Coordinates of C-alpha atoms in Angstrom, one line a residue:
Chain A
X1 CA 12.6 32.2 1.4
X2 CA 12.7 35.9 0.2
X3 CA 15.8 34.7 -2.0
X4 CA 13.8 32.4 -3.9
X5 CA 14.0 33.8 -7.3
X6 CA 11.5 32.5 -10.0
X7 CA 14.0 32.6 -12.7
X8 CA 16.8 30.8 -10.5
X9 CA 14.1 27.8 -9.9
X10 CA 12.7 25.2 -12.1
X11 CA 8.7 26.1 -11.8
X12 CA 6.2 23.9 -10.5
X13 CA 8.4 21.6 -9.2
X14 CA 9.6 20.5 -6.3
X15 CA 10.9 17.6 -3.8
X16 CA 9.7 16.2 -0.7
X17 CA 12.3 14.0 1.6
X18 CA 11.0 10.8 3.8
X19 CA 14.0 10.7 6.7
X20 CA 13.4 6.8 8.1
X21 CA 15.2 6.9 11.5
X22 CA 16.1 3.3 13.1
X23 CA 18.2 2.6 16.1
X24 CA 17.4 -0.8 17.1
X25 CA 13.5 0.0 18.7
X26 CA 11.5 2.0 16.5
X27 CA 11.0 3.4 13.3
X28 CA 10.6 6.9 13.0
X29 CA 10.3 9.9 10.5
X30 CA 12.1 13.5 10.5
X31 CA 9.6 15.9 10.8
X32 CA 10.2 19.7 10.4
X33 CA 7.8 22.7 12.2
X34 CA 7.4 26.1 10.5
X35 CA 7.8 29.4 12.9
X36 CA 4.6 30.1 14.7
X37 CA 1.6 28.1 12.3
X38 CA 3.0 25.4 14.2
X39 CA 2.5 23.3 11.0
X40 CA 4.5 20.0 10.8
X41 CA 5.6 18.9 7.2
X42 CA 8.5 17.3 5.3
X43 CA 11.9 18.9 4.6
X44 CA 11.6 20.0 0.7
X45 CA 12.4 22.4 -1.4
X46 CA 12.8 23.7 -5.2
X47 CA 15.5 22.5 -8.1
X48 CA 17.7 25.1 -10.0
X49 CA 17.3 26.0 -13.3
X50 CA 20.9 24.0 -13.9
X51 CA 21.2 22.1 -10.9
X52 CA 20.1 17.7 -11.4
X53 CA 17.4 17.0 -10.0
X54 CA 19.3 14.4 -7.4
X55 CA 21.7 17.1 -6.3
X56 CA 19.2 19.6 -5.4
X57 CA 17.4 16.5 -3.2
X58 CA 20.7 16.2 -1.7
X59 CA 21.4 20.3 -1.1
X60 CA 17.7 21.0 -0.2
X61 CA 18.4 18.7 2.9
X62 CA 21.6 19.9 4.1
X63 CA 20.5 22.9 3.8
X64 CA 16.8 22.5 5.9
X65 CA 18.0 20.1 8.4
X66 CA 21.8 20.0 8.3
X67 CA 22.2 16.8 7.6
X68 CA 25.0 15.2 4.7
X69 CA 26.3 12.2 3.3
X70 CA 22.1 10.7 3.4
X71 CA 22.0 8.3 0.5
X72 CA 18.4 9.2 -0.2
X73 CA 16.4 7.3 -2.8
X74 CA 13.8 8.5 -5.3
X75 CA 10.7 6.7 -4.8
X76 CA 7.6 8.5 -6.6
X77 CA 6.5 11.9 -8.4
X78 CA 3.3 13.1 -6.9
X79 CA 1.5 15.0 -9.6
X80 CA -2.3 15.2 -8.6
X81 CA -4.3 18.7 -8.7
X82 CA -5.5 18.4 -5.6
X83 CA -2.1 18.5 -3.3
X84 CA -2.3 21.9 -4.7
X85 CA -2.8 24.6 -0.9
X86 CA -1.8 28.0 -1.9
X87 CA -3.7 29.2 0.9
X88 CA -1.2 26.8 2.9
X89 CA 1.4 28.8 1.4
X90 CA 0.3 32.1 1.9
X91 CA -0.1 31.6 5.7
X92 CA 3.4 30.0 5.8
X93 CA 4.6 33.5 3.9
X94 CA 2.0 35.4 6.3
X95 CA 3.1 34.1 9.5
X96 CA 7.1 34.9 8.5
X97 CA 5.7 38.4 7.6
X98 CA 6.6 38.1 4.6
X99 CA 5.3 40.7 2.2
X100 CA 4.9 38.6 -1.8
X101 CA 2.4 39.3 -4.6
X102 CA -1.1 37.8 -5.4
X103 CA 0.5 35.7 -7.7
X104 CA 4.0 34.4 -6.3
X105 CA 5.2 31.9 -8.0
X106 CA 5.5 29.8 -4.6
X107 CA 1.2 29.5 -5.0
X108 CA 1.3 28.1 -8.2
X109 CA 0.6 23.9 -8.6
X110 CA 3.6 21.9 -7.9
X111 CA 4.4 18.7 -8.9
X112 CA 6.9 16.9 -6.2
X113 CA 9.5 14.3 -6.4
X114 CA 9.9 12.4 -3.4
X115 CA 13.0 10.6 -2.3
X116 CA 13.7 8.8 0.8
X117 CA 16.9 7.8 3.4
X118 CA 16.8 5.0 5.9
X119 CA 19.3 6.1 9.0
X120 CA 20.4 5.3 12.2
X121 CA 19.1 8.3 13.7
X122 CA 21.5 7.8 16.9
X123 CA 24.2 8.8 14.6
X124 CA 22.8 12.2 13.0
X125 CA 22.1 15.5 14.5
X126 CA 19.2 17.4 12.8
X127 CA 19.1 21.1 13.1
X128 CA 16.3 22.9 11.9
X129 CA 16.6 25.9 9.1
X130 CA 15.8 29.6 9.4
X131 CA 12.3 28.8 7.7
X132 CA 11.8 25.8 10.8
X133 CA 11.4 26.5 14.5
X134 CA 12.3 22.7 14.8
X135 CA 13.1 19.6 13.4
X136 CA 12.2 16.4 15.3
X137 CA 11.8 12.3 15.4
X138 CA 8.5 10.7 14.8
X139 CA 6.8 7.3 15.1
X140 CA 5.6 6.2 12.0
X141 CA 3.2 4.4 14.1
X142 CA 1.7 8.1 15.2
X143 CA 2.3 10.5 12.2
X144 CA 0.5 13.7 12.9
X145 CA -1.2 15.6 10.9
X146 CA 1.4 17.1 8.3
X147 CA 1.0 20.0 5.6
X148 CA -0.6 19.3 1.7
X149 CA -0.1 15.6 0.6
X150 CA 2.3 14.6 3.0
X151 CA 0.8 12.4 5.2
X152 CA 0.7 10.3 1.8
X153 CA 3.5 10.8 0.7
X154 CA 4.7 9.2 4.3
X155 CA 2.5 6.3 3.4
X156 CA 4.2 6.0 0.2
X157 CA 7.6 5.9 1.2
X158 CA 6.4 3.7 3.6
X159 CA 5.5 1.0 1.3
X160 CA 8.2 1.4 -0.7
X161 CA 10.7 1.0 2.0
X162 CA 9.0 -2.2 3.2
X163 CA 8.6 -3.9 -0.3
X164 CA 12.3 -3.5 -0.4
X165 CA 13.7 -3.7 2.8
X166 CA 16.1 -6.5 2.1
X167 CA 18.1 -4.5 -0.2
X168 CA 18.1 -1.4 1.9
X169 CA 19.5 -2.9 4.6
X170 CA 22.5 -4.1 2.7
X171 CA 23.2 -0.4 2.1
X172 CA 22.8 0.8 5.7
X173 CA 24.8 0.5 8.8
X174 CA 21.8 -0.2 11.1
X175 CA 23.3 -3.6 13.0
X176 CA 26.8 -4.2 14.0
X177 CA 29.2 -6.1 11.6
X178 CA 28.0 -9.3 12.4
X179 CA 24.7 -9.6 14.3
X180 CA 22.9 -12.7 14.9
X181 CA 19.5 -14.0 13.0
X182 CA 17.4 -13.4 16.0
X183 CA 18.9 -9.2 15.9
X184 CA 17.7 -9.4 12.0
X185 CA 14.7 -10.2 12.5
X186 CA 13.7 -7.5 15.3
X187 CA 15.0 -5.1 12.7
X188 CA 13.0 -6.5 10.0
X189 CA 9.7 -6.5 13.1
X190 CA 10.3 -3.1 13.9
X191 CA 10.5 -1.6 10.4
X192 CA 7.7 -3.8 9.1
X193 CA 5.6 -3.3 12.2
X194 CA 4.8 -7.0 12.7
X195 CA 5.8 -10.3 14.2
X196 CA 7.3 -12.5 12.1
X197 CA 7.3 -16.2 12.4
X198 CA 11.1 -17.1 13.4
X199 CA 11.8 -20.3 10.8
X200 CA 9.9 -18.7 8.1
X201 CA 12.4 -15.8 8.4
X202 CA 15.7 -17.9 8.8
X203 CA 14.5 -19.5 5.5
X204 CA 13.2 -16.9 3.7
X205 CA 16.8 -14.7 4.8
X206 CA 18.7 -17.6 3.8
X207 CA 17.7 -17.9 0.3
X208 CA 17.9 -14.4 -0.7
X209 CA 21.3 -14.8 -0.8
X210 CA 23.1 -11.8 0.9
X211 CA 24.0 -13.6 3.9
X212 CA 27.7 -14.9 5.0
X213 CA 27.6 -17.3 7.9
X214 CA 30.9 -17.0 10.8
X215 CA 31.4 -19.0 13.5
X216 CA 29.1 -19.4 16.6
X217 CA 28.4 -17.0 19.0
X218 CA 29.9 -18.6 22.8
X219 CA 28.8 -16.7 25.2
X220 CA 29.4 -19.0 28.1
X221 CA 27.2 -22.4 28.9
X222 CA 24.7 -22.5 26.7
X223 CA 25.0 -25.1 23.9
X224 CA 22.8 -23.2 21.3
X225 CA 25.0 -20.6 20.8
X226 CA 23.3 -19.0 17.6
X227 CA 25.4 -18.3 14.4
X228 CA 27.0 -14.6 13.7
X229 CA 25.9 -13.5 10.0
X230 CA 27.4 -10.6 8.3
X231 CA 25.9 -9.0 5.1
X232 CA 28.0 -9.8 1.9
X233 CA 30.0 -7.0 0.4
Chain B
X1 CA 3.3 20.1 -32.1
X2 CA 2.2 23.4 -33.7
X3 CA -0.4 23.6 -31.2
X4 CA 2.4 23.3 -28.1
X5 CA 1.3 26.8 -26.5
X6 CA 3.7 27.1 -23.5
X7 CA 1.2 28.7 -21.4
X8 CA -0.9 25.4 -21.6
X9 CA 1.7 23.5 -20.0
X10 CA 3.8 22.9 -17.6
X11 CA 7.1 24.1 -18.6
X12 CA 10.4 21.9 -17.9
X13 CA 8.4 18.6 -17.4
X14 CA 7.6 16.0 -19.8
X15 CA 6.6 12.1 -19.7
X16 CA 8.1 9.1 -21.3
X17 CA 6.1 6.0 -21.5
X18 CA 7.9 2.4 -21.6
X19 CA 5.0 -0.1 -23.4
X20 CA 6.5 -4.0 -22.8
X21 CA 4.3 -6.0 -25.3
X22 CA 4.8 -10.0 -24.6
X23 CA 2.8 -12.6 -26.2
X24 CA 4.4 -16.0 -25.4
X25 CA 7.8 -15.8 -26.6
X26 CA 10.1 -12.4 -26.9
X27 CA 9.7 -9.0 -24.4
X28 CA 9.5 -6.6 -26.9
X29 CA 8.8 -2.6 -26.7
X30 CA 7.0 -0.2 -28.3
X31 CA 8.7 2.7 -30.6
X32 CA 7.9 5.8 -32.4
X33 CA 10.1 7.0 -35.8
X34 CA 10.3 10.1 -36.3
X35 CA 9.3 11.6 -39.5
X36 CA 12.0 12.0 -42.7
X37 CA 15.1 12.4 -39.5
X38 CA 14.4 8.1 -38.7
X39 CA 15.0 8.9 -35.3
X40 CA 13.3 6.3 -32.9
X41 CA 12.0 7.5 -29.3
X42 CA 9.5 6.6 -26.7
X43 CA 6.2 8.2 -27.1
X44 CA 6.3 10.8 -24.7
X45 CA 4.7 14.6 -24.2
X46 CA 4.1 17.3 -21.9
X47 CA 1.7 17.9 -19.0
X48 CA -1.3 20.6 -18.8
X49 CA -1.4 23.4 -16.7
X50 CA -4.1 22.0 -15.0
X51 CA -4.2 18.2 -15.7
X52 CA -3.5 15.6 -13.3
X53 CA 0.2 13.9 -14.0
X54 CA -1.5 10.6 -14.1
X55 CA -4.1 11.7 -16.5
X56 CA -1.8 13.8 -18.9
X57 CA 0.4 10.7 -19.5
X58 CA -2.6 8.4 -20.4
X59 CA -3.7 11.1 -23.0
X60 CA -0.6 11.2 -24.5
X61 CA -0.2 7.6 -24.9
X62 CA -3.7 7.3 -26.6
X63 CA -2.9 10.8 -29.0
X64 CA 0.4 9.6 -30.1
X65 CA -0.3 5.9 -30.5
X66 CA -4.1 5.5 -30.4
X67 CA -3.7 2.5 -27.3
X68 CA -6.1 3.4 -24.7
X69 CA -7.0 1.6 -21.5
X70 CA -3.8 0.6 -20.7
X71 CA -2.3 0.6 -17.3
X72 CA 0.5 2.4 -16.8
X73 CA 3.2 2.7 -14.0
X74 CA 4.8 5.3 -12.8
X75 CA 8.7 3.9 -12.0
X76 CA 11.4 6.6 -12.1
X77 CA 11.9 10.6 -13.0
X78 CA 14.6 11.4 -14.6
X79 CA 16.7 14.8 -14.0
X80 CA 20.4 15.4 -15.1
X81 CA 21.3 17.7 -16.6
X82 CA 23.1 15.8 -19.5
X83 CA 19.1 14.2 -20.7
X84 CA 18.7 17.3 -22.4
X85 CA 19.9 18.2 -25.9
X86 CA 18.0 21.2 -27.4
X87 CA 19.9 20.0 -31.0
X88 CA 18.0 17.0 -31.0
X89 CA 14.8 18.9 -30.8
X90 CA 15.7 21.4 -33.2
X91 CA 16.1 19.1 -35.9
X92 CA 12.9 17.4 -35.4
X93 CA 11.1 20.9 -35.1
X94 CA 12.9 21.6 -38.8
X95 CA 12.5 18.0 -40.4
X96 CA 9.0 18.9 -39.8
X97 CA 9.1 22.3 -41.3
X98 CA 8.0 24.4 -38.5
X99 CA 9.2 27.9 -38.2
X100 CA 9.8 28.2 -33.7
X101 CA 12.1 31.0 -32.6
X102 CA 15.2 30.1 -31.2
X103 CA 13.8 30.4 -27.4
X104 CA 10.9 28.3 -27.9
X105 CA 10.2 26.6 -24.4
X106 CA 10.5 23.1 -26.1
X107 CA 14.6 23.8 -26.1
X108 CA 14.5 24.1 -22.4
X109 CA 15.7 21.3 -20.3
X110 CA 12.9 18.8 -19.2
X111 CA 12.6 16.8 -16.3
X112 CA 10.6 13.7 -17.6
X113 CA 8.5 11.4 -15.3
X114 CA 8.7 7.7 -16.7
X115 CA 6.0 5.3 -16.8
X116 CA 5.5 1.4 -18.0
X117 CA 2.8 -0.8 -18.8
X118 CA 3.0 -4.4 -19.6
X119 CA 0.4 -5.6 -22.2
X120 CA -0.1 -8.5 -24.8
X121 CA 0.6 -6.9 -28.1
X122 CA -1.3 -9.1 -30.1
X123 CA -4.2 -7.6 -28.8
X124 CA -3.6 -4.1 -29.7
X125 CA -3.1 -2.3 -32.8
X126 CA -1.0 1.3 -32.2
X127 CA -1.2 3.6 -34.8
X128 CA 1.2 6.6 -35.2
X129 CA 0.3 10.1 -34.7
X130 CA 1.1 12.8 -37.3
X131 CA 4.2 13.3 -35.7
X132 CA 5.2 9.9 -36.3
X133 CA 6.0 8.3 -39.4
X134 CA 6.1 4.8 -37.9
X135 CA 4.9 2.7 -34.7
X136 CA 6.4 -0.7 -34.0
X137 CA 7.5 -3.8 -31.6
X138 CA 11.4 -3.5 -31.0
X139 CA 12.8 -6.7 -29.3
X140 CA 14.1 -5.8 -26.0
X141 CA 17.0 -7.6 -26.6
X142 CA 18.6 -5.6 -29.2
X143 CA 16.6 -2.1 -29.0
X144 CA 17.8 0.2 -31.3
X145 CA 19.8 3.7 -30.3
X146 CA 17.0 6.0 -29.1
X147 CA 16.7 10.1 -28.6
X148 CA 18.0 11.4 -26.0
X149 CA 18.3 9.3 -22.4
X150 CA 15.5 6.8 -24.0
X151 CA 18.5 4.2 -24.1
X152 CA 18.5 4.7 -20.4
X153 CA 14.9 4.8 -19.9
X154 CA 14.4 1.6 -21.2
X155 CA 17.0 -0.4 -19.0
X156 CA 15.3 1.5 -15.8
X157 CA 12.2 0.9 -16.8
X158 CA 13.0 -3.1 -17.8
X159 CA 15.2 -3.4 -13.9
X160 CA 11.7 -2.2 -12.4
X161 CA 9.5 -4.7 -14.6
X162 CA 11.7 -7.6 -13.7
X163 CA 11.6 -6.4 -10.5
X164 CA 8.2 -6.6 -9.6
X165 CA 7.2 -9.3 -12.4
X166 CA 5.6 -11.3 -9.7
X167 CA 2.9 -8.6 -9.2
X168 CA 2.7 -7.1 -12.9
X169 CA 1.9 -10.5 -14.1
X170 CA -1.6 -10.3 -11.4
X171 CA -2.8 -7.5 -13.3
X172 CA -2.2 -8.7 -16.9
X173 CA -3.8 -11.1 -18.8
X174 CA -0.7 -12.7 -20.7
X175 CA -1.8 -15.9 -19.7
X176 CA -4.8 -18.3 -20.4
X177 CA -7.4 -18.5 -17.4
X178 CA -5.8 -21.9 -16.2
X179 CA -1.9 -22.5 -17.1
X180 CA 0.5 -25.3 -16.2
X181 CA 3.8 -24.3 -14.1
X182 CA 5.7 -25.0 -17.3
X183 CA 3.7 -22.1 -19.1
X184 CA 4.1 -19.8 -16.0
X185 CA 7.6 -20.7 -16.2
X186 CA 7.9 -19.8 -19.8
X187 CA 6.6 -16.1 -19.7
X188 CA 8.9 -15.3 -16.4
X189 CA 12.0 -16.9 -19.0
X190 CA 11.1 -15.2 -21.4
X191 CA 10.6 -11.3 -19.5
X192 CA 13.6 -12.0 -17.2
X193 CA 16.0 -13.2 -20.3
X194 CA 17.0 -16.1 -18.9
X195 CA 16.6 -19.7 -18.1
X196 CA 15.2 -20.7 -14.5
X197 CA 15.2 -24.1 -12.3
X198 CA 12.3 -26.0 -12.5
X199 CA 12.1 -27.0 -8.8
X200 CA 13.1 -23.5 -7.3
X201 CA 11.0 -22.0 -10.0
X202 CA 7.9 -24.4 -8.8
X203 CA 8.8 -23.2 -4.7
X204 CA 9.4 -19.9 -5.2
X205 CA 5.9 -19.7 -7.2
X206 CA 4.1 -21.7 -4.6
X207 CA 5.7 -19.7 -1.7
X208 CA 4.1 -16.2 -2.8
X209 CA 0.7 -17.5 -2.1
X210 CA -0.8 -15.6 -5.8
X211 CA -1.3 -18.8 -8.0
X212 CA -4.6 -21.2 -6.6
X213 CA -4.1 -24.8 -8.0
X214 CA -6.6 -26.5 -9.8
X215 CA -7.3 -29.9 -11.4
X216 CA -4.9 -31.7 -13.2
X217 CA -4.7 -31.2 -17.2
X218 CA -5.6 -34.7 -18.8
X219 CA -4.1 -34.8 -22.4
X220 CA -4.9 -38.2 -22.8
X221 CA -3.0 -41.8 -21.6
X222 CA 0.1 -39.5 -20.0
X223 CA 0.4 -40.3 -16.3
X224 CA 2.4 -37.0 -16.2
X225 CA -0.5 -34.9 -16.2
X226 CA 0.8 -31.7 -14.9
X227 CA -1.7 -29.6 -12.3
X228 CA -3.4 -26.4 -14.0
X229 CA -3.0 -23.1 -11.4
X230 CA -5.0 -20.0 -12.0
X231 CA -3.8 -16.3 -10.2
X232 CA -6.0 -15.6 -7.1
X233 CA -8.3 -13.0 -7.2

């Protein structure tokens, strides 16, 4: 953090990244701890003078938790005075020993742009940043308490994520190729955290329209083999 | 604009705010003109040092086109690097006759947070502000070429709108108290641009569980009378 230059960065502004991990049980967020404080908070980070705002989203997160090729999302600007902790701040700096001025640019009032990623988390490897002693899976069920806003921010994503879950999932490899009704809907149970009535969802899935219907699914005796689906291209 | 002090705002963000007027038959939006350059633009502006984002964006709508209590959204920021065109702002600066050095902070590039509100324009009256020369309705069909990425703007704030008309048209009163399907039917044709089916129209409506059916609307010897709903509290 002793390379951030004020004059390389955009001031008062920054990003915060919502990492939604699914892998068939739970729903979970990517959490990242700072060296000693022991403080839990989301991977952010500052934009460039001449870098877009989506590819310093994109940079920010390779470079804090090592992971590429997220297709992450914006989803809100938080710009209300009281996410505003520069005494969060200067502890972070204090317990990295970190010797910076009264008036650091770094405790000034930021206004964040959040973005989020839905992932099969089976298929990434997180690795936490000089700045992070580690980085690590979550229930959303069982956030903890995390730095300035982000517990909200969390919440935010949250709701976002659930209002348009149908089209996210056409976007992300989180069920085989073809996957039966009865597989969508414990994805669409364990992402919306509820029970869902079963012929209320086969209608509702039916009618949006981004379903392709294969043959049945024989797996022996049973006459109700159930139909494969497949999302359409 | 004279008044701009950089050290009163934040530098590199600004607001754009997307006002959808409707009032029974066209979607139309709200634009500034420019003074003597013609050039048309969402009313937009800059955020305080110490004002809430929220807040700053609801001043600016009222100071540059006198609405106030209007709702506003926040839907998308927007951050390439191509949005900005320090020309653009030049010549407004000298249509207007102001003398600002050639490194005034209003050449830098701006991040802009967008916002939209959906209201019934025949109740309002905007006014322009002195930097204005004009304040009108623009159908949304066939808006005009607009400053900078306010071409863009528009269409991502419109795709959000349509979107999420189901809820948007809860909070606004577009709509008599009590209103036939037909009517409800007309103001989603008429936002969404084009024409729907009655009977999935009629399901679809029924299925959200927002609309709370009342008594049916007697016009006289008609056996057709058609049911009045109202939107749940």
């Amino acid at each position: 953090m002793s390379t951030l230059k004020r004059e390389e960065y955009i001031p008062h502004l920054a990003y915060d990244s919502v990492i939604f991990g699914f892998s068939g049980e739970k729903l979970k967020i990517l959490l990242i701890e700072y060296h000693k404080t022991g403080w839990l908070a989301l991977p952010g980070g500052f934009v460039k003078i001449h870098e877009p705002l989506d590819e310093a989203v994109k940079r920010g997160l390779r470079e804090r938790t090592s992971l590429h090729d997220i297709y992450l999302e914006q989803f809100y600007t938080f710009g209300s005075l009281e996410r505003n902790k520069p005494e969060i701040m200067r502890k972070i700096m204090a317990s990295q020993e970190k010797v910076v001025p009264e008036d650091h640019w770094l405790f000034e009032r930021f206004v964040s742009v959040g973005y989020y990623a839905l992932i099969d988390y089976e298929k990434v490897e997180p690795r936490p940043d000089a700045l992070s002693d580690s980085i690590s899976w979550y229930d959303v069920d069982s956030v903890p308490d995390l730095l300035f806003d982000h517990n909200f921010i969390v919440q935010k994503a949250l709701e976002h994520l659930r209002t348009h879950l149908d089209q996210k999932l056409l976007s992300v490899n989180l069920l085989p190729e073809r996957f039966t009704m009865k597989e969508l809907q414990q994805v669409y149970e364990a992402i919306l955290g509820e029970n869902l009535n079963r012929a209320n969802f086969q209608r509702k899935m039916l009618s949006l329209g981004i379903l392709e219907r294969h043959e049945k699914l024989y797996s022996g005796g049973s006459h109700k083999a159930p139909y494969l689906y497949s999302f359409l291209k």
